[in-house]
XYZ file of C-alpha atoms in Angstrom:
596
model
C 0.000 0.000 0.000
C 1.331 3.467 -0.975
C 0.770 5.018 2.475
C 2.690 2.178 4.176
C 5.613 2.643 1.779
C 5.650 6.364 2.542
C 5.531 5.764 6.296
C 8.436 3.344 6.033
C 10.573 5.937 4.215
C 9.554 8.645 6.713
C 10.503 6.456 9.688
C 13.893 5.674 8.132
C 14.617 9.354 7.438
C 13.399 10.571 10.856
C 16.433 9.046 12.544
C 18.867 10.602 10.051
C 20.491 13.995 10.292
C 19.633 16.491 7.552
C 23.157 16.239 6.118
C 22.857 12.435 5.870
C 19.927 12.417 3.403
C 20.987 10.620 0.213
C 19.780 10.829 -3.363
C 18.096 7.459 -2.931
C 16.018 8.846 -0.051
C 14.793 11.715 -2.203
C 13.792 9.355 -5.020
C 11.973 6.930 -2.717
C 10.095 9.780 -1.030
C 9.044 11.231 -4.399
C 7.846 7.867 -5.759
C 5.901 6.979 -2.579
C 4.367 10.468 -2.332
C 3.366 10.412 -5.976
C 1.774 6.966 -5.546
C -0.239 8.252 -2.562
C -1.575 11.125 -4.648
C -2.381 8.963 -7.669
C -4.074 6.249 -5.558
C -6.308 8.805 -3.812
C -4.560 8.984 -0.428
C -4.084 12.775 -0.453
C -5.562 13.160 3.058
C -3.041 10.687 4.508
C -0.186 12.441 2.700
C -1.418 15.756 4.131
C -1.255 14.293 7.673
C 2.332 13.169 7.066
C 3.307 16.649 5.842
C 1.567 18.393 8.764
C 3.289 16.143 11.339
C 5.809 18.294 13.223
C 8.224 15.339 13.426
C 8.538 15.308 9.621
C 9.349 19.026 9.330
C 13.013 18.519 8.329
C 12.126 15.793 5.808
C 9.460 17.930 4.143
C 11.762 20.958 4.120
C 14.345 19.054 2.074
C 12.233 16.625 0.012
C 8.753 18.145 -0.267
C 9.457 20.179 -3.412
C 9.693 16.915 -5.392
C 5.924 16.489 -4.991
C 5.030 19.660 -6.963
C 4.748 18.003 -10.377
C 2.519 15.035 -9.363
C 0.551 17.356 -7.067
C -0.336 19.739 -9.943
C -1.349 16.807 -12.153
C -3.704 15.472 -9.478
C -5.248 18.885 -8.770
C -6.240 19.184 -12.444
C -7.412 15.559 -12.483
C -9.963 15.995 -9.682
C -13.172 17.975 -10.103
C -13.650 21.319 -8.378
C -15.905 20.029 -5.606
C -13.904 16.828 -4.921
C -12.525 16.553 -1.347
C -9.333 14.999 -2.712
C -8.701 18.157 -4.732
C -9.145 20.237 -1.578
C -6.587 18.032 0.225
C -4.143 18.503 -2.667
C -4.543 22.301 -2.464
C -3.826 22.174 1.273
C -0.705 20.088 0.583
C 0.459 22.744 -1.909
C -0.064 25.442 0.708
C 1.843 23.443 3.330
C 4.755 22.845 0.954
C 4.951 26.604 0.320
C 5.234 27.149 4.074
C 7.623 24.293 4.947
C 9.929 23.591 1.986
C 13.350 25.060 1.356
C 12.453 28.314 -0.490
C 15.207 28.018 -3.083
C 14.380 24.400 -4.000
C 10.636 24.998 -4.074
C 11.088 28.154 -6.139
C 12.909 26.192 -8.840
C 10.309 23.406 -8.668
C 7.416 25.838 -9.129
C 9.133 27.644 -12.022
C 9.902 24.341 -13.718
C 6.232 23.398 -13.475
C 5.159 26.720 -15.043
C 7.751 26.331 -17.799
C 6.580 22.827 -18.691
C 2.902 23.699 -19.025
C 1.429 24.494 -22.441
C -1.779 25.082 -24.396
C -5.060 25.362 -22.550
C -3.514 24.559 -19.157
C -1.112 27.544 -19.112
C -3.436 29.999 -17.363
C -4.815 27.356 -14.978
C -1.305 26.286 -13.958
C -0.065 29.859 -13.525
C -3.064 30.856 -11.384
C -2.705 27.707 -9.286
C 0.976 28.319 -8.544
C 0.999 32.122 -8.126
C 0.172 32.069 -4.428
C 2.800 29.479 -3.375
C 5.326 31.171 -5.676
C 4.642 34.536 -4.020
C 4.991 32.963 -0.552
C 8.353 31.457 -1.485
C 9.677 34.669 -3.055
C 8.787 36.695 0.027
C 10.919 34.279 2.087
C 13.987 34.533 -0.145
C 16.854 36.594 1.201
C 19.485 36.275 -1.544
C 18.879 37.171 -5.193
C 15.307 38.149 -4.447
C 15.080 40.759 -7.235
C 16.528 38.306 -9.750
C 14.088 35.582 -8.639
C 11.075 37.922 -8.864
C 12.180 39.028 -12.318
C 12.741 35.440 -13.455
C 9.264 34.460 -12.201
C 7.506 37.344 -13.952
C 9.468 36.799 -17.161
C 8.682 33.065 -17.155
C 4.977 33.704 -16.560
C 4.768 36.351 -19.326
C 6.690 34.146 -21.767
C 4.180 31.353 -21.162
C 1.175 33.674 -21.588
C 2.428 35.533 -24.674
C 1.650 32.777 -27.257
C -2.017 32.712 -26.162
C -4.525 34.623 -28.339
C -5.842 37.781 -26.674
C -9.679 37.889 -26.477
C -10.784 40.856 -28.628
C -14.544 40.855 -29.151
C -17.074 41.371 -26.364
C -18.118 37.709 -26.547
C -14.508 36.473 -26.400
C -13.779 38.665 -23.369
C -16.892 37.448 -21.568
C -16.133 33.788 -22.338
C -12.409 34.126 -21.535
C -11.993 30.608 -22.874
C -8.357 30.102 -21.840
C -8.623 32.194 -18.666
C -6.170 34.853 -19.919
C -8.189 37.850 -18.666
C -8.407 36.386 -15.166
C -4.788 35.245 -15.214
C -3.364 38.659 -16.201
C -5.065 40.342 -13.266
C -3.916 37.534 -10.941
C -0.316 38.158 -12.044
C -0.650 41.847 -11.131
C -1.906 40.873 -7.662
C 1.084 38.518 -7.418
C 3.447 41.468 -8.068
C 1.869 43.901 -5.573
C 3.873 42.913 -2.432
C 7.095 43.488 -4.385
C 5.841 46.863 -5.613
C 5.089 47.805 -2.005
C 8.574 46.696 -1.020
C 10.153 48.914 -3.709
C 8.015 51.899 -2.708
C 8.929 51.446 0.943
C 12.640 51.165 0.194
C 12.585 54.135 -2.191
C 11.147 56.263 0.584
C 14.047 55.231 2.838
C 17.002 55.134 0.447
C 18.141 54.103 -3.029
C 20.159 50.975 -2.270
C 21.373 48.832 -5.160
C 19.132 45.842 -4.367
C 16.052 48.031 -4.322
C 16.965 49.398 -7.761
C 17.313 45.849 -9.049
C 13.810 44.908 -7.915
C 12.454 48.140 -9.392
C 14.049 47.285 -12.742
C 12.480 43.814 -12.728
C 9.029 45.313 -12.100
C 9.644 47.843 -14.866
C 10.513 45.020 -17.272
C 7.274 43.283 -16.325
C 5.248 46.441 -16.998
C 6.918 46.953 -20.381
C 6.142 43.361 -21.362
C 2.551 43.774 -20.183
C 2.131 46.912 -22.300
C 3.193 44.957 -25.379
C 1.209 41.858 -24.434
C -1.687 41.715 -23.857
C -2.490 45.460 -23.772
C -1.202 46.408 -27.237
C -3.376 43.712 -28.803
C -6.362 44.017 -26.459
C -9.600 45.878 -27.139
C -9.636 48.566 -24.457
C -12.794 50.511 -25.247
C -15.513 50.352 -22.590
C -17.954 47.613 -23.643
C -21.655 47.688 -22.848
C -22.713 44.751 -20.714
C -19.255 44.226 -19.169
C -19.284 45.854 -15.750
C -15.523 45.606 -15.180
C -13.543 45.209 -18.375
C -10.671 42.835 -17.394
C -8.088 44.433 -19.686
C -9.048 47.963 -18.631
C -8.597 46.836 -15.022
C -5.240 45.280 -15.936
C -4.175 48.505 -17.693
C -5.102 50.545 -14.620
C -2.999 48.260 -12.418
C 0.031 48.475 -14.731
C -0.197 52.285 -14.819
C -0.456 52.288 -11.004
C 2.690 50.164 -10.699
C 4.605 52.502 -13.014
C 3.428 55.520 -11.042
C 4.280 53.930 -7.685
C 7.820 53.027 -8.748
C 8.204 56.554 -10.199
C 8.656 55.466 -13.806
C 5.369 56.550 -15.419
C 6.329 60.110 -16.401
C 9.937 59.244 -17.415
C 8.566 56.530 -19.723
C 5.931 58.774 -21.302
C 8.601 61.404 -21.966
C 11.363 58.884 -22.758
C 11.746 59.354 -26.496
C 12.141 63.110 -26.369
C 14.956 62.854 -23.824
C 16.791 60.635 -26.327
C 17.889 58.040 -23.770
C 16.547 55.013 -21.947
C 15.537 55.101 -18.309
C 18.336 54.371 -15.848
C 19.247 50.673 -15.971
C 21.953 49.075 -13.857
C 22.291 46.273 -16.403
C 23.640 47.732 -19.677
C 22.756 44.599 -21.661
C 19.120 44.992 -20.755
C 19.317 48.722 -21.494
C 20.372 47.883 -25.079
C 17.573 45.320 -25.482
C 15.009 47.707 -23.986
C 16.072 50.524 -26.308
C 15.661 48.254 -29.324
C 12.406 46.502 -28.423
C 10.389 48.892 -26.261
C 8.932 51.102 -29.016
C 5.600 49.260 -29.139
C 5.303 49.190 -25.342
C 5.876 52.947 -25.157
C 3.364 53.519 -27.965
C 0.792 51.502 -26.023
C 1.547 53.516 -22.880
C 0.900 56.773 -24.754
C -2.354 55.347 -26.083
C -3.461 54.373 -22.574
C -2.686 57.819 -21.216
C -3.796 60.170 -24.004
C -6.711 58.204 -25.473
C -8.049 56.085 -22.615
C -6.851 58.608 -19.979
C -5.325 56.012 -17.654
C -2.991 57.915 -15.349
C -3.718 61.252 -17.035
C -4.290 62.856 -13.620
C -0.612 62.193 -12.865
C 0.582 63.877 -16.059
C 1.776 67.489 -15.708
C -0.544 69.791 -17.687
C 2.205 72.217 -18.692
C 2.861 71.116 -22.269
C 1.295 72.711 -25.340
C -0.903 70.525 -27.592
C 1.592 70.932 -30.457
C 4.419 69.689 -28.233
C 2.380 66.666 -27.131
C 1.694 65.905 -30.793
C 5.414 66.112 -31.492
C 6.140 63.763 -28.588
C 3.597 61.218 -29.808
C 4.482 61.190 -33.514
C 7.054 58.411 -33.005
C 4.462 56.302 -31.153
C 1.816 56.977 -33.809
C 4.193 55.841 -36.551
C 5.064 52.655 -34.621
C 1.365 51.744 -34.387
C 0.374 52.713 -37.940
C 3.045 50.601 -39.625
C 1.442 47.483 -38.108
C -1.290 45.676 -40.048
C -3.334 44.263 -37.139
C -6.678 45.999 -36.571
C -6.113 46.407 -32.833
C -2.821 48.250 -33.320
C -3.868 50.278 -36.352
C -6.973 51.502 -34.551
C -4.867 52.484 -31.513
C -2.519 54.450 -33.758
C -5.402 56.276 -35.444
C -7.081 57.000 -32.099
C -3.834 58.376 -30.634
C -3.238 60.584 -33.689
C -6.828 61.850 -33.641
C -6.719 62.516 -29.894
C -3.555 64.620 -30.229
C -4.966 66.595 -33.170
C -8.307 67.313 -31.478
C -6.468 69.088 -28.650
C -5.221 71.682 -31.130
C -6.792 74.729 -32.775
C -7.033 74.819 -36.564
C -4.319 76.856 -38.334
C -2.079 76.755 -35.244
C 0.660 74.247 -36.142
C 3.771 76.007 -37.424
C 5.399 74.843 -40.646
C 8.682 74.228 -38.788
C 7.195 71.052 -37.297
C 7.495 69.473 -40.754
C 11.259 69.537 -40.228
C 10.799 66.733 -37.698
C 10.999 63.268 -39.276
C 7.759 62.043 -37.700
C 5.683 64.844 -39.214
C 6.717 63.708 -42.699
C 6.681 59.953 -42.050
C 3.289 59.721 -40.328
C 1.197 61.239 -43.174
C 2.977 58.928 -45.626
C 2.166 55.896 -43.465
C -1.393 57.222 -43.087
C -1.705 57.293 -46.886
C -0.754 53.601 -46.972
C -3.494 52.828 -44.447
C -5.981 54.843 -46.549
C -5.110 52.977 -49.732
C -3.998 49.488 -48.677
C -5.800 48.593 -45.427
C -8.469 45.918 -46.077
C -10.663 47.192 -43.201
C -13.084 49.792 -44.552
C -13.821 51.742 -41.362
C -10.079 52.192 -40.723
C -9.542 53.453 -44.287
C -12.327 55.998 -43.823
C -11.035 57.076 -40.429
C -7.495 57.529 -41.740
C -8.832 59.831 -44.478
C -10.693 61.992 -41.950
C -7.548 62.145 -39.774
C -5.422 63.227 -42.750
C -7.842 66.122 -43.270
C -7.670 66.932 -39.561
C -3.856 66.960 -39.782
C -3.953 69.301 -42.793
C -6.380 71.662 -41.033
C -4.066 72.135 -38.046
C -1.227 73.696 -40.053
C -0.769 77.356 -40.855
C -0.803 78.252 -44.578
C 2.924 77.657 -45.110
C 2.675 74.290 -43.345
C -0.268 73.242 -45.550
C 1.659 74.335 -48.629
C 4.742 72.285 -47.644
C 2.628 69.248 -46.707
C 0.748 69.373 -50.029
C 4.021 69.380 -51.962
C 5.272 66.418 -49.933
C 2.099 64.365 -50.426
C 1.981 65.070 -54.169
C 5.563 63.836 -54.532
C 5.335 60.762 -52.290
C 1.799 59.327 -52.284
C 1.992 57.556 -55.694
C -1.775 57.150 -55.623
C -4.115 59.036 -57.956
C -6.959 59.085 -55.437
C -4.771 60.650 -52.749
C -3.314 63.139 -55.220
C -6.850 64.074 -56.282
C -7.760 64.622 -52.633
C -4.713 66.849 -52.082
C -5.514 68.876 -55.215
C -9.064 69.428 -53.911
C -7.517 70.755 -50.672
C -5.273 73.082 -52.686
C -8.362 74.429 -54.450
C -10.033 75.072 -51.073
C -6.975 76.986 -49.818
C -6.849 79.083 -52.991
C -10.541 79.895 -52.520
C -9.875 81.069 -48.946
C -6.948 83.184 -50.147
C -9.027 84.869 -52.841
C -12.113 85.493 -50.702
C -10.585 86.451 -47.339
C -9.426 89.967 -46.572
C -6.038 88.786 -45.286
C -3.184 88.387 -47.729
C -2.095 84.756 -48.096
C 0.994 84.614 -50.269
C 1.303 80.822 -50.127
C -1.726 80.070 -52.295
C -1.450 83.011 -54.685
C 1.267 84.404 -56.929
C 4.695 82.849 -57.281
C 4.293 80.202 -54.554
C 1.088 78.952 -56.126
C 2.683 78.862 -59.580
C 5.350 76.538 -58.182
C 2.623 74.307 -56.733
C 0.588 74.339 -59.954
C 3.644 73.018 -61.803
C 3.235 69.807 -59.746
C -0.534 69.662 -60.226
C -1.301 70.685 -63.810
C 0.667 68.085 -65.716
C 0.370 64.463 -66.827
C 2.985 62.273 -65.084
C 3.946 60.487 -68.313
C 2.613 62.925 -70.884
C 0.195 61.567 -73.489
C 1.268 58.010 -72.521
C -0.195 58.414 -69.003
C -2.752 55.766 -68.033
C -5.792 58.052 -67.929
C -8.075 55.491 -66.324
C -5.716 54.829 -63.440
C -5.067 58.567 -62.992
C -8.663 59.696 -63.545
C -9.121 60.972 -59.949
C -6.061 63.173 -60.181
C -6.898 64.404 -63.683
C -10.489 65.331 -62.782
C -9.329 67.175 -59.651
C -6.696 69.053 -61.695
C -9.249 70.040 -64.350
C -11.709 71.216 -61.699
C -8.968 73.294 -60.076
C -8.003 74.850 -63.404
C -11.655 75.563 -64.217
C -12.030 77.285 -60.832
C -8.895 79.400 -61.388
C -10.052 80.525 -64.829
C -13.518 81.482 -63.536
C -12.405 83.135 -60.297
C -9.246 84.954 -61.387
C -9.495 87.264 -64.386
C -6.479 87.889 -66.613
C -6.244 91.540 -65.561
C -5.930 90.724 -61.802
C -3.981 87.462 -62.207
C -3.779 86.994 -58.409
C -3.097 83.296 -58.712
C -0.576 83.620 -61.541
C -2.461 81.078 -63.652
C -2.541 83.448 -66.653
C 1.236 83.837 -66.450
C 1.782 80.089 -66.954
C -1.209 79.397 -69.223
C 0.998 78.534 -72.214
C 2.959 76.054 -70.075
C -0.304 74.512 -68.776
C -1.552 74.046 -72.345
C 1.747 72.500 -73.401
C 2.274 70.186 -70.374
C -1.324 69.333 -69.490
C -4.142 70.221 -71.878
C -2.573 69.167 -75.205
C -1.129 65.849 -73.907
C -4.507 65.176 -72.284
C -6.254 65.634 -75.644
C -3.828 63.227 -77.321
C -4.108 60.732 -74.458
C -7.927 60.819 -74.560
C -7.971 60.178 -78.304
C -5.556 57.270 -77.952
C -7.369 55.758 -74.979
C -10.832 56.072 -76.519
C -9.628 54.536 -79.767
C -8.024 51.649 -77.886
C -11.095 50.886 -75.762
C -13.498 51.256 -78.706
C -11.383 48.760 -80.643
C -11.471 46.393 -77.643
C -15.261 46.663 -77.484
C -15.530 45.961 -81.205
C -13.290 42.878 -80.874
C -15.279 41.573 -77.902
C -18.554 41.933 -79.774
C -17.171 40.130 -82.826
C -15.719 37.352 -80.673
C -19.040 37.021 -78.898
C -20.873 36.484 -82.170
C -18.378 33.850 -83.229
C -18.426 32.030 -79.868
C -20.965 29.308 -79.155
C -22.044 31.051 -76.010
C -21.909 34.620 -74.703
C -20.921 33.232 -71.298
C -17.431 32.242 -72.433
C -14.994 33.112 -69.643
C -12.027 35.286 -70.669
C -9.320 37.304 -68.981
C -8.881 41.063 -69.235
C -6.155 43.495 -68.279
C -7.173 47.017 -67.238
C -4.730 49.717 -66.108
C -1.933 47.165 -66.120
C -3.752 44.843 -63.724
C -5.194 41.487 -64.707
C -8.876 41.380 -63.818
C -10.567 38.283 -62.346
C -12.038 35.810 -64.855
C -15.165 37.385 -66.392
C -17.725 36.579 -69.030
C -17.671 38.605 -72.255
C -20.718 40.572 -71.069
C -18.962 41.566 -67.867
C -15.859 42.623 -69.810
C -17.962 44.787 -72.091
C -19.484 46.517 -69.072
C -16.004 47.332 -67.744
C -14.879 48.665 -71.116
C -17.996 50.853 -71.467
C -17.433 52.168 -67.959
C -13.899 53.194 -68.962
C -15.252 54.994 -72.030
C -17.730 56.839 -69.822
C -14.813 58.040 -67.637
C -12.978 59.312 -70.731
C -16.121 61.128 -71.915
C -16.428 62.771 -68.500
C -12.803 63.959 -68.578
C -13.256 65.197 -72.143
C -16.389 67.122 -71.180
C -14.617 68.994 -68.357
C -11.570 69.567 -70.567
C -13.739 71.116 -73.266
C -15.420 73.372 -70.703
C -12.006 74.535 -69.395
C -10.788 75.365 -72.916
C -14.033 77.162 -73.652
C -13.672 79.280 -70.487
C -10.071 80.156 -71.378
C -11.141 81.276 -74.830
C -13.998 83.378 -73.459
C -11.782 85.018 -70.819
C -9.025 85.828 -73.318
C -11.537 87.275 -75.788
C -13.195 89.294 -72.983
C -9.810 90.693 -71.990
C -9.032 91.692 -75.581
C -12.422 93.419 -75.920
C -11.750 95.427 -72.753
C -8.393 96.541 -74.145
């Protein structure tokens, strides 16, 4: 019987001195203890462990029971008495065993767990692990750091619940586990706070660094991926609670404000370990971006932030974080980046951002990344939001800033739709300049002429793909039509009449040639399709078609004809506006001659 075998080993070891325990004794104790657990004699094993006479034996050998003990706890059902006995054994081992040996045993058990049991195992062992760590005298900071790192490494591969239903179900227990880990860390936070109030001894700094590492990891996972908006029907959002706790830890160890302002100081926070400082500097960008999102969008810890910085300065500080988030493709991170950008912009007045800010790298990079989100992101609501934020960004600049930004976007966007949007904005700024009493030199006269040279031209002359560039071309024609109507040749405020010959040479004439070539090509294609359709046995023959250099999905002949007719309609529309522009030019020139 397993209990008898255990008693025999206990009796043999009771008469030995602690130093006389041999490897064989450890093995026999582990095997007998494991057999007791597996055969259902947990209550008898508990009595053996609680016996004062066995204190020395349990201190030295008890940690060997951790692995079989965890297996049995998960094997029994929640309400089973045997499970309750196993939990009491675990608690007793935490109190009686050698802290160093038990610490390693608990960590090994956490390291070996995987899949669906990760969160269950971590939550089961957090309390005994905390008890053991609080007893440690040597290398306490290192041991706390190792424990937190091991736990986070085990949790990181698990998918973060994102939707309301996933958060409520918490299938793997991640939401509950994350908050349990924070509770596990609290005594060590209190210890750091207490020691910081007394002095700044080296050991205290070590423990502080380990807690800071944990917070940085937590910001990256799960908070960077998590959905942190308040959800209806969830009274206490687990990840919002977790975020609050992480912010509290950072504030308590006096690292919250240094981290938020880290990037503008150009150096990492003070680390005793230079190797970690190098790793942190390389890998912490996403964690810091998440921290800024929590503070400036979700307002966690905002009461602690000094309200002495201008909105433009806060925008400058956050541009690096915004870029870090927007270059990611995951919805959770993209949406955080857009929300952070929008939040910073909404703090500012329109026409208040000086053009000098565009000398900072982030102010050029972020709009370019935003354009990629607008044009390439597969998620519609994020594409729409990025467009509205681009407009918000444009609105914040003074006239010279808008002018510089427009030039940059026209040169870098490489997307006809975006270029068309920028040209529409240029038209709006010209309208303001012509109708307002104040003199705006950036969208009239020589500056505007320089800008029009970028706008009123075909990128590849008559060979330009007019269908692919139709948005840009239509916006350019509408701008030119507006300039001709609004600015008479005598006043020439915009300078358009000065460069009219160049516009005709670089834009209008090549556009005429390009339209004739494109219409002829598409009309020939339509004719060929119709002839092929008559010759084919069926009009539903599937063919391939290339439009604007891109191969279209397999379509029937009828579908192809619809696409080709649609292209012809676009050309007719461009031609109609072009004719109207040329007509207006002729009328204006004739009117000017009559006046003379």
